[in-house]
Amino acid sequence: MNGTEKKHARPGLSEQEAERSRREHGANVLSKQKRKSFLRQFFSNLNDPVIRILLGALIINLLLVFRDADWVETIGIAVAVFLATLISTLSEYGSAKAFERLSEDSANGTCRVRRSGNVREIPFSEVVPGDIVLLGAGEQIPADGLLLEGEIRTDQSAMTGESREIRKIPSNNSSMDPSAPSSLFRGCNITSGNCEMEVTAVGDATFLGGISREIQIEQRDSPLKLRLAKLAKQISILGYIAAVLVALVYLFNVFVLDSGMNWELMRLKLTDLNYLFNQLFHAFTLGLTVIVVAVPEGLPMMIAVVLSSNIRKMVRDQVLVRKPVGIEAAGSMNLLFTDKTGTLTEGKMKLSSLLLPDGSALTLPELMRRGGNSAELIALCLRFGSEATVGVDSDGTRKALGGNATARALLENVISHPTPADIRVSSRLPFDSTRKYAAVSLQGRRNLTLVLGAPERLLPLCTDAVRNDDSIGTFSKKAVEARIREQTARGGRVLALAVSRENISAPSHASSIRGSLTYLGAVCLHDPLRREAAKSVAELQDAGIHVVMITGDSRETADSIARSVGILNDEHPVALTGDELSRMSDTRLRELLPRLAVVARALPTDKSRLVRIAQEAGLVTGMTGDGINDAPALRRADIGFAMGDGTQVAKDAGDIIILDNNLASIVRAVLYGRGIFKSIRKFITLQLTMNFCAVGVTMICPFLGVDSPVTVVQMLWINIIMDTLGGLAFAGEPAHPDDMKEPPKRRDEPILNRYMINQILLLGSFTVALCLFFLKSPTVTALFRPASDNIYILTAFFALFIFSSVFNCFNARTDRLKLFAGLKKNPIFLAIMLAILVIQLIFIYLGGSILRTAPLTVQELLVTMCLSLAVFPAELIRKALWRLRGKRSGY
């Protein structure tokens, strides 16, 4: 008979009662918010601000395509809209994986229930409140409930973040707090023992159900999306102003200048309704054309390219990106909530020292070399005092298995020491979070009971102590407590060791040690700080990122760790506990947030609350996490960093997965994010500079007698350079370490800053002037062979425009005075620029009528090249003047 089937066991619900409970409480499944279909999500993303501008340009082009046959531009815009929207939809459509994974993990499986006195196996979904569920080792808990009979140990790490197993026993305390002795939670696993549980909540009413609702919330717009919305508005305004100006200039030229200021002729033109309509329509068409040319249709594709190309690089730095926009958000982050264990520390407990009764401290090897009775007793205590056992790894190496992290750490330190063959365990009292100690009785050559646990529980029971000479002496409780406080203040965990001549009874919830104890000493355990932890915190703080540590440890331990890595300092002196946080109003917490450094004894709900309040304060917030309980905070944060060894639900809820759980990898993610944003700014500067030039040349040249300075096919090649190839070239720009010395960009900071606007207007105007000078200067045109159709000068002009575009790529690549600074780190950039120049030369000599080109002589080509090089000194002078005016240089 199963250990959970008692002679007088409860009969459980009848089928009628189970059906009534199901109607009242619903099925044991997690509700799923209605999700948009892929097609609906795709059309929803067409509402993106930049995409809206492109759609407007596309509609305008469709209206004009039949008149001007400018099908190249129309197809280019359509492709840009489709690909950019598709990439965005694919990214967002996958964001519901966290809920799906959570639902799958918790819904699959069957369990044993007792109904009408009979044990049945049913799917998890059919469990209802009031059911009596029978559970054993290896089984998953199907719903929330209270333990009625038996004793088990459960793994609640995915829910609570605590790595140790929790002992559960029957109790009069019906609280559903994770720390309550009889509370059991859906999704947790039974690691040992058997029990009966009464179901109290199913489906959305469970602890897991609350998490599932939170991870389905909509995230707020990313910083990049906000900035692109502002950019779209700026481009729209500039495009409309330029369109109106061009239309007015055209009408002024037609009706005033072409009339030779003859008022009578002007009157005749204005009264000729057919002529007036044609000219107004042409002016309107010119204005629409300006808007179309001004639109940076390559921007969405460039952003997709720069994000995807950097994703591949980041994997090498232990950073796996799930959501592309998460990279740029990391660069904008100005507040990071980080875990302690495994992120700031190595996540592996190690025995650092032993405190002996006389107050001295020794390492375990030093104690074992000294030998003696106390050394043997301490070794036995570490060997048998926990539930960890000695196992063998795949390579034959002996290692500690089972138990929790502390138990394995204790055993690992004595695993190489020989164990007396004539000693065996007669009974054991497992560690319990309520009792706070463990005990083991040994028989054989030595019959005794060894006890280890929390000092505050064991020290009051100690009446004497083992001296260094192995004699029994007096015990000074105050002196020992003082030494222990010193260790806890340094961030260590201390366990007291003691010996008793009294045996313990067989394990049960009522078991306890009897009699007085002889104090052996205390072991100091530390989760060592990662070597790079303090440096990483300093780098984040230098980058203007406020780091707050959230941990389940005590305030003393948390303060010690935070102070040692530089989180707790004069600028950020506030440390709170979870209890203090819960009693604090949102307004008060928002006031304290700029000075907050540590939250100790934190609950999972504290993380979500802190993220919400930080976002309400206008901060771009990052959060680290690894458990199911962390998923809501990871989902809510602007950038969620899931740990590589965390649960799959946490990984699906996060934006970025830190494969090595290291804070240094988060620093690298921030650096990548800042570099990516700068790459986007550089590309936009290039695009708007060349768009400014293209608009200026296209609109001004007809007034100077050059109707088509650039053909439709030539404009296609220019667009390829500015859009696809330019995007690929700037996507390879590496982040510079100096980027980490700058403060984070505001969440709503516009993409176009004053430096960029200055460069676009001045360098764009110079390039327009250079093009017009090339076309209309007799000095320049005399250097080219004459032709009835001006084919040589127009071929050279096409080459000039391409060459100046390439050289302006170099100008936009860096805001430094040294033009080639850092170029070696982006060989792709140089390769693409050289490829464009080579292809342009091929077009010049082999393009023929398709590209409207004719072979140029070496002299003509050199003249064209030399004139296009003028953009370099022009930009150098602009940068120098910008700096001389005391302006802050940079993207």
PDB file of C-alpha atoms in Angstrom, residues 35-278:
ATOM      1  CA  ARG A  35      -3.659  37.207 -29.106  1.00  0.00           C
ATOM      2  CA  LYS A  36      -3.531  38.971 -32.444  1.00  0.00           C
ATOM      3  CA  SER A  37      -3.101  36.757 -35.466  1.00  0.00           C
ATOM      4  CA  PHE A  38       0.140  37.106 -37.381  1.00  0.00           C
ATOM      5  CA  LEU A  39      -1.669  39.002 -40.152  1.00  0.00           C
ATOM      6  CA  ARG A  40      -3.352  41.395 -37.700  1.00  0.00           C
ATOM      7  CA  GLN A  41      -0.027  41.986 -35.968  1.00  0.00           C
ATOM      8  CA  PHE A  42       1.565  42.702 -39.352  1.00  0.00           C
ATOM      9  CA  PHE A  43      -1.047  45.302 -40.277  1.00  0.00           C
ATOM     10  CA  SER A  44      -0.858  46.781 -36.768  1.00  0.00           C
ATOM     11  CA  ASN A  45       2.876  47.340 -37.215  1.00  0.00           C
ATOM     12  CA  LEU A  46       2.190  49.365 -40.366  1.00  0.00           C
ATOM     13  CA  ASN A  47       1.185  52.085 -37.898  1.00  0.00           C
ATOM     14  CA  ASP A  48       4.843  52.588 -36.964  1.00  0.00           C
ATOM     15  CA  PRO A  49       5.720  56.301 -37.410  1.00  0.00           C
ATOM     16  CA  VAL A  50       8.530  55.758 -39.927  1.00  0.00           C
ATOM     17  CA  ILE A  51       6.476  53.155 -41.794  1.00  0.00           C
ATOM     18  CA  ARG A  52       3.605  55.668 -42.013  1.00  0.00           C
ATOM     19  CA  ILE A  53       5.908  58.154 -43.733  1.00  0.00           C
ATOM     20  CA  LEU A  54       7.034  55.470 -46.164  1.00  0.00           C
ATOM     21  CA  LEU A  55       3.423  54.509 -46.859  1.00  0.00           C
ATOM     22  CA  GLY A  56       2.619  58.141 -47.599  1.00  0.00           C
ATOM     23  CA  ALA A  57       5.578  58.301 -49.988  1.00  0.00           C
ATOM     24  CA  LEU A  58       4.449  55.039 -51.571  1.00  0.00           C
ATOM     25  CA  ILE A  59       0.931  56.378 -52.185  1.00  0.00           C
ATOM     26  CA  ILE A  60       2.348  59.549 -53.710  1.00  0.00           C
ATOM     27  CA  ASN A  61       4.628  57.512 -55.953  1.00  0.00           C
ATOM     28  CA  LEU A  62       1.741  55.334 -57.066  1.00  0.00           C
ATOM     29  CA  LEU A  63      -0.139  58.479 -58.083  1.00  0.00           C
ATOM     30  CA  LEU A  64       2.851  59.747 -60.020  1.00  0.00           C
ATOM     31  CA  VAL A  65       4.192  56.474 -61.413  1.00  0.00           C
ATOM     32  CA  PHE A  66       1.823  56.475 -64.364  1.00  0.00           C
ATOM     33  CA  ARG A  67       2.806  60.003 -65.229  1.00  0.00           C
ATOM     34  CA  ASP A  68       6.577  59.810 -64.730  1.00  0.00           C
ATOM     35  CA  ALA A  69       7.090  56.017 -64.866  1.00  0.00           C
ATOM     36  CA  ASP A  70       9.301  56.214 -61.744  1.00  0.00           C
ATOM     37  CA  TRP A  71       8.681  52.575 -60.942  1.00  0.00           C
ATOM     38  CA  VAL A  72      12.137  52.033 -59.391  1.00  0.00           C
ATOM     39  CA  GLU A  73      11.509  54.344 -56.440  1.00  0.00           C
ATOM     40  CA  THR A  74       8.011  52.894 -55.981  1.00  0.00           C
ATOM     41  CA  ILE A  75       9.242  49.293 -55.810  1.00  0.00           C
ATOM     42  CA  GLY A  76      12.111  50.279 -53.494  1.00  0.00           C
ATOM     43  CA  ILE A  77       9.765  51.906 -50.984  1.00  0.00           C
ATOM     44  CA  ALA A  78       7.317  48.986 -51.150  1.00  0.00           C
ATOM     45  CA  VAL A  79      10.080  46.453 -50.467  1.00  0.00           C
ATOM     46  CA  ALA A  80      11.434  48.552 -47.577  1.00  0.00           C
ATOM     47  CA  VAL A  81       7.961  48.769 -45.984  1.00  0.00           C
ATOM     48  CA  PHE A  82       7.300  45.048 -46.355  1.00  0.00           C
ATOM     49  CA  LEU A  83      10.636  43.784 -45.027  1.00  0.00           C
ATOM     50  CA  ALA A  84      10.811  46.203 -42.087  1.00  0.00           C
ATOM     51  CA  THR A  85       7.249  45.379 -41.011  1.00  0.00           C
ATOM     52  CA  LEU A  86       7.812  41.645 -41.432  1.00  0.00           C
ATOM     53  CA  ILE A  87      10.948  41.665 -39.258  1.00  0.00           C
ATOM     54  CA  SER A  88       9.180  43.669 -36.544  1.00  0.00           C
ATOM     55  CA  THR A  89       6.173  41.323 -36.603  1.00  0.00           C
ATOM     56  CA  LEU A  90       8.300  38.186 -36.366  1.00  0.00           C
ATOM     57  CA  SER A  91      10.091  39.621 -33.322  1.00  0.00           C
ATOM     58  CA  GLU A  92       6.898  40.645 -31.498  1.00  0.00           C
ATOM     59  CA  TYR A  93       4.949  37.516 -32.436  1.00  0.00           C
ATOM     60  CA  GLY A  94       7.485  35.416 -30.567  1.00  0.00           C
ATOM     61  CA  SER A  95       7.117  37.418 -27.347  1.00  0.00           C
ATOM     62  CA  ALA A  96       4.198  35.253 -26.160  1.00  0.00           C
ATOM     63  CA  LYS A  97       6.503  32.252 -25.750  1.00  0.00           C
ATOM     64  CA  ALA A  98       6.908  32.863 -22.019  1.00  0.00           C
ATOM     65  CA  PHE A  99       3.201  32.289 -21.388  1.00  0.00           C
ATOM     66  CA  GLU A 100       3.060  29.338 -23.767  1.00  0.00           C
ATOM     67  CA  ARG A 101       6.066  27.729 -22.075  1.00  0.00           C
ATOM     68  CA  LEU A 102       4.585  28.360 -18.630  1.00  0.00           C
ATOM     69  CA  SER A 103       1.250  26.933 -19.707  1.00  0.00           C
ATOM     70  CA  GLU A 104       2.846  23.845 -21.255  1.00  0.00           C
ATOM     71  CA  ASP A 105       5.089  23.178 -18.267  1.00  0.00           C
ATOM     72  CA  SER A 106       2.215  23.387 -15.798  1.00  0.00           C
ATOM     73  CA  ALA A 107      -0.625  21.812 -17.795  1.00  0.00           C
ATOM     74  CA  ASN A 108       0.979  18.650 -19.134  1.00  0.00           C
ATOM     75  CA  GLY A 109       0.834  15.596 -16.921  1.00  0.00           C
ATOM     76  CA  THR A 110      -1.452  13.563 -14.749  1.00  0.00           C
ATOM     77  CA  CYS A 111      -1.837  13.139 -11.004  1.00  0.00           C
ATOM     78  CA  ARG A 112      -3.454  10.766  -8.516  1.00  0.00           C
ATOM     79  CA  VAL A 113      -6.560  11.956  -6.688  1.00  0.00           C
ATOM     80  CA  ARG A 114      -8.889  10.223  -4.248  1.00  0.00           C
ATOM     81  CA  ARG A 115     -12.560  10.549  -5.116  1.00  0.00           C
ATOM     82  CA  SER A 116     -15.347   8.678  -3.356  1.00  0.00           C
ATOM     83  CA  GLY A 117     -12.695   6.650  -1.526  1.00  0.00           C
ATOM     84  CA  ASN A 118     -11.009   5.416  -4.713  1.00  0.00           C
ATOM     85  CA  VAL A 119      -7.663   6.544  -6.134  1.00  0.00           C
ATOM     86  CA  ARG A 120      -7.849   7.690  -9.756  1.00  0.00           C
ATOM     87  CA  GLU A 121      -5.353   9.146 -12.198  1.00  0.00           C
ATOM     88  CA  ILE A 122      -6.640  12.289 -13.960  1.00  0.00           C
ATOM     89  CA  PRO A 123      -5.139  15.087 -16.101  1.00  0.00           C
ATOM     90  CA  PHE A 124      -4.001  18.223 -14.283  1.00  0.00           C
ATOM     91  CA  SER A 125      -6.773  20.186 -16.000  1.00  0.00           C
ATOM     92  CA  GLU A 126      -9.472  18.146 -14.211  1.00  0.00           C
ATOM     93  CA  VAL A 127      -8.219  18.841 -10.683  1.00  0.00           C
ATOM     94  CA  VAL A 128     -10.658  20.979  -8.666  1.00  0.00           C
ATOM     95  CA  PRO A 129     -10.593  22.725  -5.245  1.00  0.00           C
ATOM     96  CA  GLY A 130     -11.340  20.190  -2.502  1.00  0.00           C
ATOM     97  CA  ASP A 131      -9.636  17.289  -4.300  1.00  0.00           C
ATOM     98  CA  ILE A 132      -7.305  15.101  -2.245  1.00  0.00           C
ATOM     99  CA  VAL A 133      -4.142  14.689  -4.323  1.00  0.00           C
ATOM    100  CA  LEU A 134      -1.589  11.945  -3.604  1.00  0.00           C
ATOM    101  CA  LEU A 135       1.991  13.006  -4.272  1.00  0.00           C
ATOM    102  CA  GLY A 136       5.331  11.224  -4.248  1.00  0.00           C
ATOM    103  CA  ALA A 137       8.972  11.839  -5.125  1.00  0.00           C
ATOM    104  CA  GLY A 138       9.506  12.985  -8.725  1.00  0.00           C
ATOM    105  CA  GLU A 139       5.919  14.163  -9.223  1.00  0.00           C
ATOM    106  CA  GLN A 140       4.802  17.692 -10.043  1.00  0.00           C
ATOM    107  CA  ILE A 141       2.255  19.503  -7.899  1.00  0.00           C
ATOM    108  CA  PRO A 142      -0.843  20.096 -10.097  1.00  0.00           C
ATOM    109  CA  ALA A 143      -2.464  22.960  -8.124  1.00  0.00           C
ATOM    110  CA  ASP A 144      -2.034  25.063  -4.985  1.00  0.00           C
ATOM    111  CA  GLY A 145      -2.964  23.357  -1.746  1.00  0.00           C
ATOM    112  CA  LEU A 146      -2.221  22.426   1.853  1.00  0.00           C
ATOM    113  CA  LEU A 147      -0.380  19.323   2.982  1.00  0.00           C
ATOM    114  CA  LEU A 148      -2.640  17.093   5.114  1.00  0.00           C
ATOM    115  CA  GLU A 149      -0.532  14.005   5.839  1.00  0.00           C
ATOM    116  CA  GLY A 150       3.032  12.869   5.280  1.00  0.00           C
ATOM    117  CA  GLU A 151       6.343  14.691   4.974  1.00  0.00           C
ATOM    118  CA  ILE A 152       8.029  15.789   1.745  1.00  0.00           C
ATOM    119  CA  ARG A 153      10.755  18.028   0.399  1.00  0.00           C
ATOM    120  CA  THR A 154       9.933  20.267  -2.561  1.00  0.00           C
ATOM    121  CA  ASP A 155      11.962  22.240  -5.034  1.00  0.00           C
ATOM    122  CA  GLN A 156      10.433  25.745  -5.054  1.00  0.00           C
ATOM    123  CA  SER A 157      13.449  27.407  -6.670  1.00  0.00           C
ATOM    124  CA  ALA A 158      11.599  28.228  -9.878  1.00  0.00           C
ATOM    125  CA  MET A 159       8.904  30.021  -7.854  1.00  0.00           C
ATOM    126  CA  THR A 160      10.823  31.672  -5.040  1.00  0.00           C
ATOM    127  CA  GLY A 161      14.371  31.868  -6.374  1.00  0.00           C
ATOM    128  CA  GLU A 162      15.709  29.926  -3.365  1.00  0.00           C
ATOM    129  CA  SER A 163      17.953  27.078  -4.475  1.00  0.00           C
ATOM    130  CA  ARG A 164      17.514  24.918  -1.390  1.00  0.00           C
ATOM    131  CA  GLU A 165      14.850  22.248  -1.055  1.00  0.00           C
ATOM    132  CA  ILE A 166      12.000  23.066   1.345  1.00  0.00           C
ATOM    133  CA  ARG A 167      10.663  20.590   3.908  1.00  0.00           C
ATOM    134  CA  LYS A 168       6.867  20.501   4.080  1.00  0.00           C
ATOM    135  CA  ILE A 169       4.865  19.031   6.954  1.00  0.00           C
ATOM    136  CA  PRO A 170       1.252  19.221   8.166  1.00  0.00           C
ATOM    137  CA  SER A 171       0.513  22.392  10.108  1.00  0.00           C
ATOM    138  CA  ASN A 172      -2.334  24.353  11.615  1.00  0.00           C
ATOM    139  CA  ASN A 173      -1.016  27.357   9.678  1.00  0.00           C
ATOM    140  CA  SER A 174      -3.182  27.525   6.546  1.00  0.00           C
ATOM    141  CA  SER A 175      -1.254  30.435   5.046  1.00  0.00           C
ATOM    142  CA  MET A 176      -0.319  30.068   1.365  1.00  0.00           C
ATOM    143  CA  ASP A 177       2.952  31.906   1.830  1.00  0.00           C
ATOM    144  CA  PRO A 178       5.860  30.006   0.176  1.00  0.00           C
ATOM    145  CA  SER A 179       7.635  29.832   3.530  1.00  0.00           C
ATOM    146  CA  ALA A 180       4.607  28.310   5.314  1.00  0.00           C
ATOM    147  CA  PRO A 181       5.306  24.705   6.417  1.00  0.00           C
ATOM    148  CA  SER A 182       2.262  23.095   4.734  1.00  0.00           C
ATOM    149  CA  SER A 183       1.773  25.249   1.598  1.00  0.00           C
ATOM    150  CA  LEU A 184       2.299  23.560  -1.767  1.00  0.00           C
ATOM    151  CA  PHE A 185       2.351  25.322  -5.132  1.00  0.00           C
ATOM    152  CA  ARG A 186       1.455  24.361  -8.650  1.00  0.00           C
ATOM    153  CA  GLY A 187       4.448  23.690 -10.886  1.00  0.00           C
ATOM    154  CA  CYS A 188       6.872  22.738  -8.076  1.00  0.00           C
ATOM    155  CA  ASN A 189       8.363  19.244  -7.900  1.00  0.00           C
ATOM    156  CA  ILE A 190       8.483  16.746  -5.048  1.00  0.00           C
ATOM    157  CA  THR A 191      12.104  15.700  -4.465  1.00  0.00           C
ATOM    158  CA  SER A 192      11.528  13.187  -1.655  1.00  0.00           C
ATOM    159  CA  GLY A 193       8.797  11.755   0.527  1.00  0.00           C
ATOM    160  CA  ASN A 194       5.053  11.089   0.091  1.00  0.00           C
ATOM    161  CA  CYS A 195       2.051  13.128   1.131  1.00  0.00           C
ATOM    162  CA  GLU A 196      -1.600  13.966   0.696  1.00  0.00           C
ATOM    163  CA  MET A 197      -2.616  17.468  -0.310  1.00  0.00           C
ATOM    164  CA  GLU A 198      -5.981  19.213  -0.304  1.00  0.00           C
ATOM    165  CA  VAL A 199      -6.368  21.497  -3.317  1.00  0.00           C
ATOM    166  CA  THR A 200      -7.268  25.080  -2.403  1.00  0.00           C
ATOM    167  CA  ALA A 201      -6.850  26.909  -5.737  1.00  0.00           C
ATOM    168  CA  VAL A 202      -6.722  26.017  -9.431  1.00  0.00           C
ATOM    169  CA  GLY A 203      -6.058  27.781 -12.713  1.00  0.00           C
ATOM    170  CA  ASP A 204      -5.682  31.553 -12.570  1.00  0.00           C
ATOM    171  CA  ALA A 205      -6.296  31.561  -8.796  1.00  0.00           C
ATOM    172  CA  THR A 206      -2.983  29.772  -8.167  1.00  0.00           C
ATOM    173  CA  PHE A 207       0.327  31.459  -7.431  1.00  0.00           C
ATOM    174  CA  LEU A 208       1.445  30.403 -10.911  1.00  0.00           C
ATOM    175  CA  GLY A 209      -1.755  31.847 -12.386  1.00  0.00           C
ATOM    176  CA  GLY A 210      -0.873  35.266 -11.004  1.00  0.00           C
ATOM    177  CA  ILE A 211       2.521  35.054 -12.697  1.00  0.00           C
ATOM    178  CA  SER A 212       0.923  34.013 -15.994  1.00  0.00           C
ATOM    179  CA  ARG A 213      -1.302  37.110 -15.981  1.00  0.00           C
ATOM    180  CA  GLU A 214       1.660  39.394 -15.381  1.00  0.00           C
ATOM    181  CA  ILE A 215       3.819  37.972 -18.178  1.00  0.00           C
ATOM    182  CA  GLN A 216       1.016  38.571 -20.683  1.00  0.00           C
ATOM    183  CA  ILE A 217       0.962  42.332 -20.103  1.00  0.00           C
ATOM    184  CA  GLU A 218       1.905  44.569 -23.012  1.00  0.00           C
ATOM    185  CA  GLN A 219       5.347  46.099 -22.750  1.00  0.00           C
ATOM    186  CA  ARG A 220       5.618  49.834 -23.177  1.00  0.00           C
ATOM    187  CA  ASP A 221       7.253  51.183 -26.327  1.00  0.00           C
ATOM    188  CA  SER A 222      11.015  50.808 -26.479  1.00  0.00           C
ATOM    189  CA  PRO A 223      13.224  53.934 -26.396  1.00  0.00           C
ATOM    190  CA  LEU A 224      14.123  53.379 -30.055  1.00  0.00           C
ATOM    191  CA  LYS A 225      10.476  53.322 -31.111  1.00  0.00           C
ATOM    192  CA  LEU A 226       9.815  56.577 -29.258  1.00  0.00           C
ATOM    193  CA  ARG A 227      12.820  58.228 -30.886  1.00  0.00           C
ATOM    194  CA  LEU A 228      11.858  57.012 -34.348  1.00  0.00           C
ATOM    195  CA  ALA A 229       8.404  58.502 -33.813  1.00  0.00           C
ATOM    196  CA  LYS A 230      10.022  61.884 -33.121  1.00  0.00           C
ATOM    197  CA  LEU A 231      12.296  61.486 -36.127  1.00  0.00           C
ATOM    198  CA  ALA A 232       9.320  60.719 -38.350  1.00  0.00           C
ATOM    199  CA  LYS A 233       7.623  63.900 -37.169  1.00  0.00           C
ATOM    200  CA  GLN A 234      10.766  65.959 -37.793  1.00  0.00           C
ATOM    201  CA  ILE A 235      11.231  64.509 -41.282  1.00  0.00           C
ATOM    202  CA  SER A 236       7.577  65.118 -42.090  1.00  0.00           C
ATOM    203  CA  ILE A 237       7.793  68.774 -41.061  1.00  0.00           C
ATOM    204  CA  LEU A 238      11.043  69.336 -42.971  1.00  0.00           C
ATOM    205  CA  GLY A 239       9.652  67.541 -46.033  1.00  0.00           C
ATOM    206  CA  TYR A 240       6.488  69.642 -46.053  1.00  0.00           C
ATOM    207  CA  ILE A 241       8.458  72.883 -45.659  1.00  0.00           C
ATOM    208  CA  ALA A 242      10.830  71.906 -48.473  1.00  0.00           C
ATOM    209  CA  ALA A 243       7.916  70.884 -50.716  1.00  0.00           C
ATOM    210  CA  VAL A 244       6.129  74.198 -50.204  1.00  0.00           C
ATOM    211  CA  LEU A 245       9.327  76.185 -50.827  1.00  0.00           C
ATOM    212  CA  VAL A 246      10.136  74.295 -54.036  1.00  0.00           C
ATOM    213  CA  ALA A 247       6.592  74.708 -55.313  1.00  0.00           C
ATOM    214  CA  LEU A 248       6.652  78.458 -54.566  1.00  0.00           C
ATOM    215  CA  VAL A 249      10.084  78.880 -56.159  1.00  0.00           C
ATOM    216  CA  TYR A 250       8.890  77.064 -59.281  1.00  0.00           C
ATOM    217  CA  LEU A 251       5.774  79.220 -59.558  1.00  0.00           C
ATOM    218  CA  PHE A 252       7.847  82.377 -58.994  1.00  0.00           C
ATOM    219  CA  ASN A 253      10.234  81.286 -61.748  1.00  0.00           C
ATOM    220  CA  VAL A 254       7.412  80.498 -64.215  1.00  0.00           C
ATOM    221  CA  PHE A 255       5.204  83.499 -63.596  1.00  0.00           C
ATOM    222  CA  VAL A 256       7.729  86.188 -62.619  1.00  0.00           C
ATOM    223  CA  LEU A 257      11.250  85.491 -63.845  1.00  0.00           C
ATOM    224  CA  ASP A 258      10.226  83.851 -67.155  1.00  0.00           C
ATOM    225  CA  SER A 259       7.965  86.858 -67.808  1.00  0.00           C
ATOM    226  CA  GLY A 260      10.897  89.216 -67.490  1.00  0.00           C
ATOM    227  CA  MET A 261       9.038  91.138 -64.755  1.00  0.00           C
ATOM    228  CA  ASN A 262       6.471  92.055 -67.427  1.00  0.00           C
ATOM    229  CA  TRP A 263       3.226  92.558 -65.514  1.00  0.00           C
ATOM    230  CA  GLU A 264       1.065  92.289 -68.620  1.00  0.00           C
ATOM    231  CA  LEU A 265       2.593  88.937 -69.564  1.00  0.00           C
ATOM    232  CA  MET A 266       2.160  87.734 -66.011  1.00  0.00           C
ATOM    233  CA  ARG A 267      -1.496  88.761 -66.113  1.00  0.00           C
ATOM    234  CA  LEU A 268      -2.027  86.827 -69.332  1.00  0.00           C
ATOM    235  CA  LYS A 269      -0.484  83.673 -67.828  1.00  0.00           C
ATOM    236  CA  LEU A 270      -2.618  83.945 -64.729  1.00  0.00           C
ATOM    237  CA  THR A 271      -5.825  84.419 -66.698  1.00  0.00           C
ATOM    238  CA  ASP A 272      -5.115  81.436 -68.977  1.00  0.00           C
ATOM    239  CA  LEU A 273      -6.884  78.829 -66.854  1.00  0.00           C
ATOM    240  CA  ASN A 274      -5.514  75.835 -68.792  1.00  0.00           C
ATOM    241  CA  TYR A 275      -1.935  77.138 -68.515  1.00  0.00           C
ATOM    242  CA  LEU A 276      -2.472  78.079 -64.864  1.00  0.00           C
ATOM    243  CA  PHE A 277      -3.820  74.609 -64.005  1.00  0.00           C
ATOM    244  CA  ASN A 278      -0.896  72.867 -65.713  1.00  0.00           C
TER     245      ASN A 278
END
